[in-house]
Structures are given as C-alpha cells and as structure tokens.
Amino acid sequence: MLKFDPNIPVYLQMMEFLKKKIASGKLQPGEKLSSVREMAQMFGVNPNTVQRVIQELERENLIFTERGIGNFVTKDEKVISKMREEMAAKMIEDFIRSMNDIGFSDKEIIELIKKKIEEER
C-alpha cells in the first residue's frame, strides 16, 4: 500500500504511482488494471477516488476503458514514451534546481554526473 503524503491530494499520488508503473514497464501496454473496487481496497481509499484517477488517466490517454470488461493500459507506445520523457524532464529540472540551490553551477553538475557515470562503469 502507498504511504500517502497528507500535503498532496491522494488522487494525484495514485496517478503518479500508476504512471511510474506504466513508465517502468511493470504495467505493460494493453494490460488490464485491477477493478475500481480492488484498487480502492489495495490503496485503502474510497472507490470515488479511484474513479477520479481512472478518469484523469483516460483524459491523458494513458488508459482506456472497455465497457463491461475493464480498464487497460494504452497500447500506444508513443503516448507512453512521451509520458516517460515528460517525467524524466521534470526529474532533471528538479535535480538541477536542487543542485543550483546548494551552489553548484550547471557546468559543475555536468562534471559531477560524468564522474559518477565513469565510477559506475
């Protein structure tokens, strides 16, 4: 179960959780999601919250609903790829901002990253 941050709306945290599952491939294109009721129990939330998550993810074309059958991860790899790139861009922006906040220049950040990559090889 997710440990929810009380400062962030629960549905947004659930959306982020599911997006990460899709981005990482833990939820595959075309894979059926758990039912609204099952997800509500799994996350310990009201089914209406899960329904809102489903609606928002449908609006973003990350999932689709087949009436009477269930909700599924999009089969459109381009949509998933675009979401992954957007998530990565946000993470990079947050990282750079944090590093700048503690006094690192962009050039120093690049050098640190290069050094870390070399150490990992």
mmCIF file of C-alpha atoms in Angstrom:
data_model
loop_
_atom_site.group_PDB
_atom_site.id
_atom_site.type_symbol
_atom_site.label_atom_id
_atom_site.label_comp_id
_atom_site.label_asym_id
_atom_site.label_seq_id
_atom_site.Cartn_x
_atom_site.Cartn_y
_atom_site.Cartn_z
ATOM 1 C CA MET A 1 0.000 0.000 0.000
ATOM 2 C CA LEU A 2 1.126 3.549 -0.703
ATOM 3 C CA LYS A 3 2.042 5.790 2.166
ATOM 4 C CA PHE A 4 0.234 8.995 1.284
ATOM 5 C CA ASP A 5 1.680 12.460 1.850
ATOM 6 C CA PRO A 6 -1.035 14.478 3.635
ATOM 7 C CA ASN A 7 0.079 17.634 1.789
ATOM 8 C CA ILE A 8 -0.672 16.251 -1.698
ATOM 9 C CA PRO A 9 -4.109 15.153 -2.915
ATOM 10 C CA VAL A 10 -4.409 11.354 -2.747
ATOM 11 C CA TYR A 11 -5.646 11.021 -6.322
ATOM 12 C CA LEU A 12 -2.524 12.820 -7.620
ATOM 13 C CA GLN A 13 -0.281 10.471 -5.653
ATOM 14 C CA MET A 14 -2.154 7.472 -7.023
ATOM 15 C CA MET A 15 -1.847 8.830 -10.563
ATOM 16 C CA GLU A 16 1.898 9.283 -10.117
ATOM 17 C CA PHE A 17 2.196 5.735 -8.746
ATOM 18 C CA LEU A 18 0.367 4.258 -11.742
ATOM 19 C CA LYS A 19 2.292 6.417 -14.209
ATOM 20 C CA LYS A 20 5.565 5.128 -12.747
ATOM 21 C CA LYS A 21 4.303 1.546 -13.101
ATOM 22 C CA ILE A 22 3.469 2.214 -16.753
ATOM 23 C CA ALA A 23 6.730 4.076 -17.427
ATOM 24 C CA SER A 24 8.825 1.312 -15.869
ATOM 25 C CA GLY A 25 7.025 -1.419 -17.774
ATOM 26 C CA LYS A 26 5.619 -3.034 -14.637
ATOM 27 C CA LEU A 27 2.247 -2.334 -16.242
ATOM 28 C CA GLN A 28 2.518 -3.354 -19.889
ATOM 29 C CA PRO A 29 0.718 -1.780 -22.869
ATOM 30 C CA GLY A 30 -2.733 -3.345 -23.141
ATOM 31 C CA GLU A 31 -2.561 -4.858 -19.654
ATOM 32 C CA LYS A 32 -5.815 -4.943 -17.717
ATOM 33 C CA LEU A 33 -5.872 -2.938 -14.487
ATOM 34 C CA SER A 34 -7.473 -4.134 -11.284
ATOM 35 C CA SER A 35 -11.126 -3.166 -10.875
ATOM 36 C CA VAL A 36 -12.057 0.108 -9.181
ATOM 37 C CA ARG A 37 -13.207 -1.815 -6.120
ATOM 38 C CA GLU A 38 -9.976 -3.855 -5.959
ATOM 39 C CA MET A 39 -7.825 -0.762 -6.369
ATOM 40 C CA ALA A 40 -9.776 1.063 -3.656
ATOM 41 C CA GLN A 41 -9.114 -1.825 -1.268
ATOM 42 C CA MET A 42 -5.481 -2.099 -2.341
ATOM 43 C CA PHE A 43 -4.826 1.623 -1.775
ATOM 44 C CA GLY A 44 -7.164 1.947 1.197
ATOM 45 C CA VAL A 45 -9.183 4.727 -0.412
ATOM 46 C CA ASN A 46 -12.768 5.455 -1.434
ATOM 47 C CA PRO A 47 -13.782 3.980 -4.838
ATOM 48 C CA ASN A 48 -14.693 7.518 -5.954
ATOM 49 C CA THR A 49 -11.030 8.481 -5.587
ATOM 50 C CA VAL A 50 -10.004 5.569 -7.789
ATOM 51 C CA GLN A 51 -12.651 6.538 -10.329
ATOM 52 C CA ARG A 52 -11.204 10.049 -10.482
ATOM 53 C CA VAL A 53 -7.732 8.593 -11.072
ATOM 54 C CA ILE A 54 -9.112 6.447 -13.895
ATOM 55 C CA GLN A 55 -10.860 9.436 -15.480
ATOM 56 C CA GLU A 56 -7.725 11.580 -15.310
ATOM 57 C CA LEU A 57 -5.536 8.841 -16.793
ATOM 58 C CA GLU A 58 -8.101 8.328 -19.561
ATOM 59 C CA ARG A 59 -8.034 12.062 -20.251
ATOM 60 C CA GLU A 60 -4.250 11.774 -20.634
ATOM 61 C CA ASN A 61 -4.752 8.769 -22.961
ATOM 62 C CA LEU A 62 -2.709 6.523 -20.668
ATOM 63 C CA ILE A 63 -5.555 4.093 -20.112
ATOM 64 C CA PHE A 64 -8.767 3.191 -21.878
ATOM 65 C CA THR A 65 -11.987 1.562 -20.748
ATOM 66 C CA GLU A 66 -13.840 -1.243 -22.453
ATOM 67 C CA ARG A 67 -17.390 -1.222 -21.123
ATOM 68 C CA GLY A 68 -18.187 -4.323 -19.128
ATOM 69 C CA ILE A 69 -14.628 -5.616 -19.416
ATOM 70 C CA GLY A 70 -12.420 -3.160 -17.536
ATOM 71 C CA ASN A 71 -9.660 -0.569 -17.738
ATOM 72 C CA PHE A 72 -6.481 -1.159 -19.695
ATOM 73 C CA VAL A 73 -3.094 0.487 -20.165
ATOM 74 C CA THR A 74 -2.885 2.228 -23.538
ATOM 75 C CA LYS A 75 -1.456 0.177 -26.365
ATOM 76 C CA ASP A 76 0.010 3.345 -27.915
ATOM 77 C CA GLU A 77 3.751 3.167 -27.258
ATOM 78 C CA LYS A 78 4.172 6.803 -28.393
ATOM 79 C CA VAL A 79 1.883 8.013 -25.593
ATOM 80 C CA ILE A 80 3.883 6.001 -23.054
ATOM 81 C CA SER A 81 7.188 7.230 -24.460
ATOM 82 C CA LYS A 82 6.009 10.854 -24.321
ATOM 83 C CA MET A 83 4.909 10.407 -20.687
ATOM 84 C CA ARG A 84 8.288 8.877 -19.774
ATOM 85 C CA GLU A 85 10.124 11.793 -21.401
ATOM 86 C CA GLU A 86 7.941 14.320 -19.556
ATOM 87 C CA MET A 87 8.542 12.537 -16.253
ATOM 88 C CA ALA A 88 12.279 12.436 -16.895
ATOM 89 C CA ALA A 89 12.372 16.130 -17.833
ATOM 90 C CA LYS A 90 10.628 17.065 -14.588
ATOM 91 C CA MET A 91 13.019 14.919 -12.544
ATOM 92 C CA ILE A 92 16.011 16.511 -14.265
ATOM 93 C CA GLU A 93 14.631 20.032 -13.752
ATOM 94 C CA ASP A 94 14.035 19.318 -10.062
ATOM 95 C CA PHE A 95 17.532 17.845 -9.715
ATOM 96 C CA ILE A 96 19.217 20.806 -11.413
ATOM 97 C CA ARG A 97 17.212 23.294 -9.341
ATOM 98 C CA SER A 98 18.186 21.469 -6.133
ATOM 99 C CA MET A 99 21.836 21.363 -7.112
ATOM 100 C CA ASN A 100 21.768 25.065 -8.061
ATOM 101 C CA ASP A 101 20.165 25.816 -4.680
ATOM 102 C CA ILE A 102 23.210 24.363 -2.915
ATOM 103 C CA GLY A 103 25.633 26.334 -5.034
ATOM 104 C CA PHE A 104 26.517 24.077 -7.974
ATOM 105 C CA SER A 105 26.722 25.644 -11.425
ATOM 106 C CA ASP A 106 25.290 23.815 -14.427
ATOM 107 C CA LYS A 107 28.844 23.081 -15.589
ATOM 108 C CA GLU A 108 29.739 21.589 -12.178
ATOM 109 C CA ILE A 109 26.601 19.457 -12.253
ATOM 110 C CA ILE A 110 27.543 18.064 -15.664
ATOM 111 C CA GLU A 111 31.052 17.255 -14.447
ATOM 112 C CA LEU A 112 29.681 15.500 -11.343
ATOM 113 C CA ILE A 113 27.325 13.435 -13.468
ATOM 114 C CA LYS A 114 30.124 12.466 -15.870
ATOM 115 C CA LYS A 115 32.309 11.474 -12.930
ATOM 116 C CA LYS A 116 29.525 9.377 -11.378
ATOM 117 C CA ILE A 117 28.839 7.603 -14.674
ATOM 118 C CA GLU A 118 32.529 6.772 -15.050
ATOM 119 C CA GLU A 119 32.628 5.403 -11.490
ATOM 120 C CA GLU A 120 29.652 3.146 -12.242
ATOM 121 C CA ARG A 121 31.283 1.567 -15.299
#
